[in-house]
Amino acid sequence: MGMDFEIQKSDGTREYVTMMSYGSFSDIIRVGETLGLGMDEYESIVEYSGLDEEKVIQLEDVQKLLPFYRKMLKQLEELDRKGIILLTETDEQRRRREMNRCGTTPRHRWEGAKSHLHQLIDLCERTIQSGGSIVMVI
């Protein structure tokens, strides 16, 4: 399960951009918290009740998200160059993953967080360029 991200242009038309799983989106939040980034404003922008089928992020908030995502990505890449991975798993999670021979490792989730940050940066840049808003379709 996941959410689709679309750009809603000023004329009301929508353009599908990407999809992200709930787990991937949670990993980005977890990384931001671990990095010590101020997550309150970010979470207030992207938070949704779960009752609505979609969440609209207005242009003003998209303009706040873009530098936040860029800052987070820069810090992630700096840590990556040093070989540091902030996402971890407990021994129990590791045993379960190995026993089931499936699931993603902290390294895979780390790489996924970087990849998804690139996608979110692209989404924000395209939204700002179009003068529209982001629609998260849940």
PDB file of C-alpha atoms in Angstrom:
ATOM      1  CA  MET A   1       0.000   0.000   0.000  1.00  0.00           C
ATOM      2  CA  GLY A   2       1.126   3.483  -0.672  1.00  0.00           C
ATOM      3  CA  MET A   3       0.206   6.898  -1.910  1.00  0.00           C
ATOM      4  CA  ASP A   4       0.337   8.517  -5.284  1.00  0.00           C
ATOM      5  CA  PHE A   5       1.743  12.005  -5.704  1.00  0.00           C
ATOM      6  CA  GLU A   6       0.213  14.264  -8.318  1.00  0.00           C
ATOM      7  CA  ILE A   7       0.657  17.876  -9.315  1.00  0.00           C
ATOM      8  CA  GLN A   8      -2.566  19.834  -9.496  1.00  0.00           C
ATOM      9  CA  LYS A   9      -2.065  22.750 -11.832  1.00  0.00           C
ATOM     10  CA  SER A  10      -3.789  26.104 -11.452  1.00  0.00           C
ATOM     11  CA  ASP A  11      -6.319  25.132 -14.143  1.00  0.00           C
ATOM     12  CA  GLY A  12      -7.376  22.121 -12.034  1.00  0.00           C
ATOM     13  CA  THR A  13      -5.790  19.436 -14.208  1.00  0.00           C
ATOM     14  CA  ARG A  14      -3.639  16.834 -12.533  1.00  0.00           C
ATOM     15  CA  GLU A  15      -0.441  15.112 -13.554  1.00  0.00           C
ATOM     16  CA  TYR A  16       0.648  11.853 -11.918  1.00  0.00           C
ATOM     17  CA  VAL A  17       4.288  12.043 -10.794  1.00  0.00           C
ATOM     18  CA  THR A  18       5.210   9.125  -8.537  1.00  0.00           C
ATOM     19  CA  MET A  19       4.103   6.607  -5.931  1.00  0.00           C
ATOM     20  CA  MET A  20       5.627   5.943  -2.530  1.00  0.00           C
ATOM     21  CA  SER A  21       4.862   3.254   0.017  1.00  0.00           C
ATOM     22  CA  TYR A  22       3.821   4.261   3.515  1.00  0.00           C
ATOM     23  CA  GLY A  23       6.968   2.572   4.859  1.00  0.00           C
ATOM     24  CA  SER A  24       9.213   4.634   2.584  1.00  0.00           C
ATOM     25  CA  PHE A  25       7.508   7.843   3.647  1.00  0.00           C
ATOM     26  CA  SER A  26       7.921   6.799   7.292  1.00  0.00           C
ATOM     27  CA  ASP A  27      11.624   6.114   6.709  1.00  0.00           C
ATOM     28  CA  ILE A  28      12.081   9.693   5.507  1.00  0.00           C
ATOM     29  CA  ILE A  29      10.426  10.983   8.682  1.00  0.00           C
ATOM     30  CA  ARG A  30      12.549   8.637  10.827  1.00  0.00           C
ATOM     31  CA  VAL A  31      15.754   9.816   9.107  1.00  0.00           C
ATOM     32  CA  GLY A  32      14.799  13.465   9.581  1.00  0.00           C
ATOM     33  CA  GLU A  33      14.145  12.897  13.274  1.00  0.00           C
ATOM     34  CA  THR A  34      17.445  11.024  13.679  1.00  0.00           C
ATOM     35  CA  LEU A  35      19.308  13.843  11.915  1.00  0.00           C
ATOM     36  CA  GLY A  36      17.809  16.255  14.432  1.00  0.00           C
ATOM     37  CA  LEU A  37      15.923  18.256  11.847  1.00  0.00           C
ATOM     38  CA  GLY A  38      12.961  20.234  13.124  1.00  0.00           C
ATOM     39  CA  MET A  39      10.139  17.940  12.096  1.00  0.00           C
ATOM     40  CA  ASP A  40       7.161  19.785  13.635  1.00  0.00           C
ATOM     41  CA  GLU A  41       6.488  22.099  10.687  1.00  0.00           C
ATOM     42  CA  TYR A  42       7.218  19.299   8.199  1.00  0.00           C
ATOM     43  CA  GLU A  43       4.813  16.911   9.896  1.00  0.00           C
ATOM     44  CA  SER A  44       2.107  19.583  10.122  1.00  0.00           C
ATOM     45  CA  ILE A  45       2.390  20.092   6.352  1.00  0.00           C
ATOM     46  CA  VAL A  46       2.335  16.423   5.296  1.00  0.00           C
ATOM     47  CA  GLU A  47       0.131  15.066   8.094  1.00  0.00           C
ATOM     48  CA  TYR A  48      -3.208  13.652   7.046  1.00  0.00           C
ATOM     49  CA  SER A  49      -6.043  12.227   9.085  1.00  0.00           C
ATOM     50  CA  GLY A  50      -6.337   9.004   7.130  1.00  0.00           C
ATOM     51  CA  LEU A  51     -10.044   9.703   6.770  1.00  0.00           C
ATOM     52  CA  ASP A  52      -9.745  11.633   3.532  1.00  0.00           C
ATOM     53  CA  GLU A  53      -8.727  10.010   0.264  1.00  0.00           C
ATOM     54  CA  GLU A  54      -6.299  12.783  -0.539  1.00  0.00           C
ATOM     55  CA  LYS A  55      -4.246  15.521   1.040  1.00  0.00           C
ATOM     56  CA  VAL A  56      -3.549  18.752  -0.834  1.00  0.00           C
ATOM     57  CA  ILE A  57      -0.298  20.583  -0.095  1.00  0.00           C
ATOM     58  CA  GLN A  58      -0.599  24.190  -1.205  1.00  0.00           C
ATOM     59  CA  LEU A  59       2.147  25.993  -3.124  1.00  0.00           C
ATOM     60  CA  GLU A  60       3.248  28.017  -0.072  1.00  0.00           C
ATOM     61  CA  ASP A  61       3.908  24.780   1.819  1.00  0.00           C
ATOM     62  CA  VAL A  62       5.605  23.163  -1.184  1.00  0.00           C
ATOM     63  CA  GLN A  63       8.017  26.124  -1.140  1.00  0.00           C
ATOM     64  CA  LYS A  64       8.829  25.242   2.490  1.00  0.00           C
ATOM     65  CA  LEU A  65       9.239  21.530   1.749  1.00  0.00           C
ATOM     66  CA  LEU A  66      11.771  21.957  -1.066  1.00  0.00           C
ATOM     67  CA  PRO A  67      14.624  23.433   1.031  1.00  0.00           C
ATOM     68  CA  PHE A  68      13.821  20.964   3.811  1.00  0.00           C
ATOM     69  CA  TYR A  69      14.148  17.979   1.444  1.00  0.00           C
ATOM     70  CA  ARG A  70      17.346  19.420  -0.053  1.00  0.00           C
ATOM     71  CA  LYS A  71      18.885  19.900   3.393  1.00  0.00           C
ATOM     72  CA  MET A  72      17.965  16.369   4.427  1.00  0.00           C
ATOM     73  CA  LEU A  73      19.369  14.883   1.220  1.00  0.00           C
ATOM     74  CA  LYS A  74      22.618  16.824   1.603  1.00  0.00           C
ATOM     75  CA  GLN A  75      23.049  15.480   5.137  1.00  0.00           C
ATOM     76  CA  LEU A  76      22.185  11.939   4.024  1.00  0.00           C
ATOM     77  CA  GLU A  77      24.740  12.067   1.237  1.00  0.00           C
ATOM     78  CA  GLU A  78      27.416  13.391   3.619  1.00  0.00           C
ATOM     79  CA  LEU A  79      26.757  10.504   6.029  1.00  0.00           C
ATOM     80  CA  ASP A  80      26.680   8.047   3.148  1.00  0.00           C
ATOM     81  CA  ARG A  81      30.145   9.166   2.026  1.00  0.00           C
ATOM     82  CA  LYS A  82      31.338   8.417   5.568  1.00  0.00           C
ATOM     83  CA  GLY A  83      29.657   4.982   5.491  1.00  0.00           C
ATOM     84  CA  ILE A  84      27.113   5.884   8.184  1.00  0.00           C
ATOM     85  CA  ILE A  85      23.564   4.492   7.958  1.00  0.00           C
ATOM     86  CA  LEU A  86      21.035   5.924  10.397  1.00  0.00           C
ATOM     87  CA  LEU A  87      18.323   3.318   9.813  1.00  0.00           C
ATOM     88  CA  THR A  88      18.711   0.253  11.995  1.00  0.00           C
ATOM     89  CA  GLU A  89      16.859  -2.889  12.940  1.00  0.00           C
ATOM     90  CA  THR A  90      16.593  -4.837  16.166  1.00  0.00           C
ATOM     91  CA  ASP A  91      18.068  -8.314  16.503  1.00  0.00           C
ATOM     92  CA  GLU A  92      14.542  -9.706  16.431  1.00  0.00           C
ATOM     93  CA  GLN A  93      13.718  -7.838  13.201  1.00  0.00           C
ATOM     94  CA  ARG A  94      16.954  -9.095  11.635  1.00  0.00           C
ATOM     95  CA  ARG A  95      16.256 -12.710  12.673  1.00  0.00           C
ATOM     96  CA  ARG A  96      12.726 -12.534  11.281  1.00  0.00           C
ATOM     97  CA  ARG A  97      13.947 -10.990   8.020  1.00  0.00           C
ATOM     98  CA  GLU A  98      16.647 -13.628   7.612  1.00  0.00           C
ATOM     99  CA  MET A  99      14.287 -16.463   8.521  1.00  0.00           C
ATOM    100  CA  ASN A 100      11.690 -15.308   6.003  1.00  0.00           C
ATOM    101  CA  ARG A 101      14.391 -14.564   3.424  1.00  0.00           C
ATOM    102  CA  CYS A 102      12.621 -11.392   2.538  1.00  0.00           C
ATOM    103  CA  GLY A 103      12.259  -7.880   3.729  1.00  0.00           C
ATOM    104  CA  THR A 104      14.555  -5.002   3.284  1.00  0.00           C
ATOM    105  CA  THR A 105      17.761  -4.395   5.177  1.00  0.00           C
ATOM    106  CA  PRO A 106      18.563  -1.062   6.802  1.00  0.00           C
ATOM    107  CA  ARG A 107      20.947  -0.426   3.845  1.00  0.00           C
ATOM    108  CA  HIS A 108      18.088  -0.974   1.344  1.00  0.00           C
ATOM    109  CA  ARG A 109      15.809   1.347   3.319  1.00  0.00           C
ATOM    110  CA  TRP A 110      18.626   3.939   3.507  1.00  0.00           C
ATOM    111  CA  GLU A 111      19.129   3.808  -0.262  1.00  0.00           C
ATOM    112  CA  GLY A 112      15.361   4.007  -0.695  1.00  0.00           C
ATOM    113  CA  ALA A 113      15.165   7.118   1.486  1.00  0.00           C
ATOM    114  CA  LYS A 114      17.784   8.837  -0.679  1.00  0.00           C
ATOM    115  CA  SER A 115      16.002   7.811  -3.864  1.00  0.00           C
ATOM    116  CA  HIS A 116      12.641   8.991  -2.562  1.00  0.00           C
ATOM    117  CA  LEU A 117      14.117  12.312  -1.464  1.00  0.00           C
ATOM    118  CA  HIS A 118      15.297  12.844  -5.045  1.00  0.00           C
ATOM    119  CA  GLN A 119      11.751  12.096  -6.228  1.00  0.00           C
ATOM    120  CA  LEU A 120      10.216  14.467  -3.675  1.00  0.00           C
ATOM    121  CA  ILE A 121      12.655  17.229  -4.627  1.00  0.00           C
ATOM    122  CA  ASP A 122      11.721  16.751  -8.287  1.00  0.00           C
ATOM    123  CA  LEU A 123       8.027  16.790  -7.351  1.00  0.00           C
ATOM    124  CA  CYS A 124       8.441  20.053  -5.415  1.00  0.00           C
ATOM    125  CA  GLU A 125      10.462  21.705  -8.186  1.00  0.00           C
ATOM    126  CA  ARG A 126       7.908  20.742 -10.835  1.00  0.00           C
ATOM    127  CA  THR A 127       5.035  21.889  -8.631  1.00  0.00           C
ATOM    128  CA  ILE A 128       6.649  25.269  -7.988  1.00  0.00           C
ATOM    129  CA  GLN A 129       7.389  25.678 -11.692  1.00  0.00           C
ATOM    130  CA  SER A 130       3.742  24.960 -12.559  1.00  0.00           C
ATOM    131  CA  GLY A 131       2.399  27.228  -9.806  1.00  0.00           C
ATOM    132  CA  GLY A 132       0.184  24.402  -8.609  1.00  0.00           C
ATOM    133  CA  SER A 133      -0.089  22.189  -5.563  1.00  0.00           C
ATOM    134  CA  ILE A 134       0.794  18.636  -4.589  1.00  0.00           C
ATOM    135  CA  VAL A 135      -1.957  16.107  -4.109  1.00  0.00           C
ATOM    136  CA  MET A 136      -1.176  13.026  -2.043  1.00  0.00           C
ATOM    137  CA  VAL A 137      -3.737  10.407  -3.061  1.00  0.00           C
ATOM    138  CA  ILE A 138      -4.080   7.918  -0.261  1.00  0.00           C
TER     139      ILE A 138
END
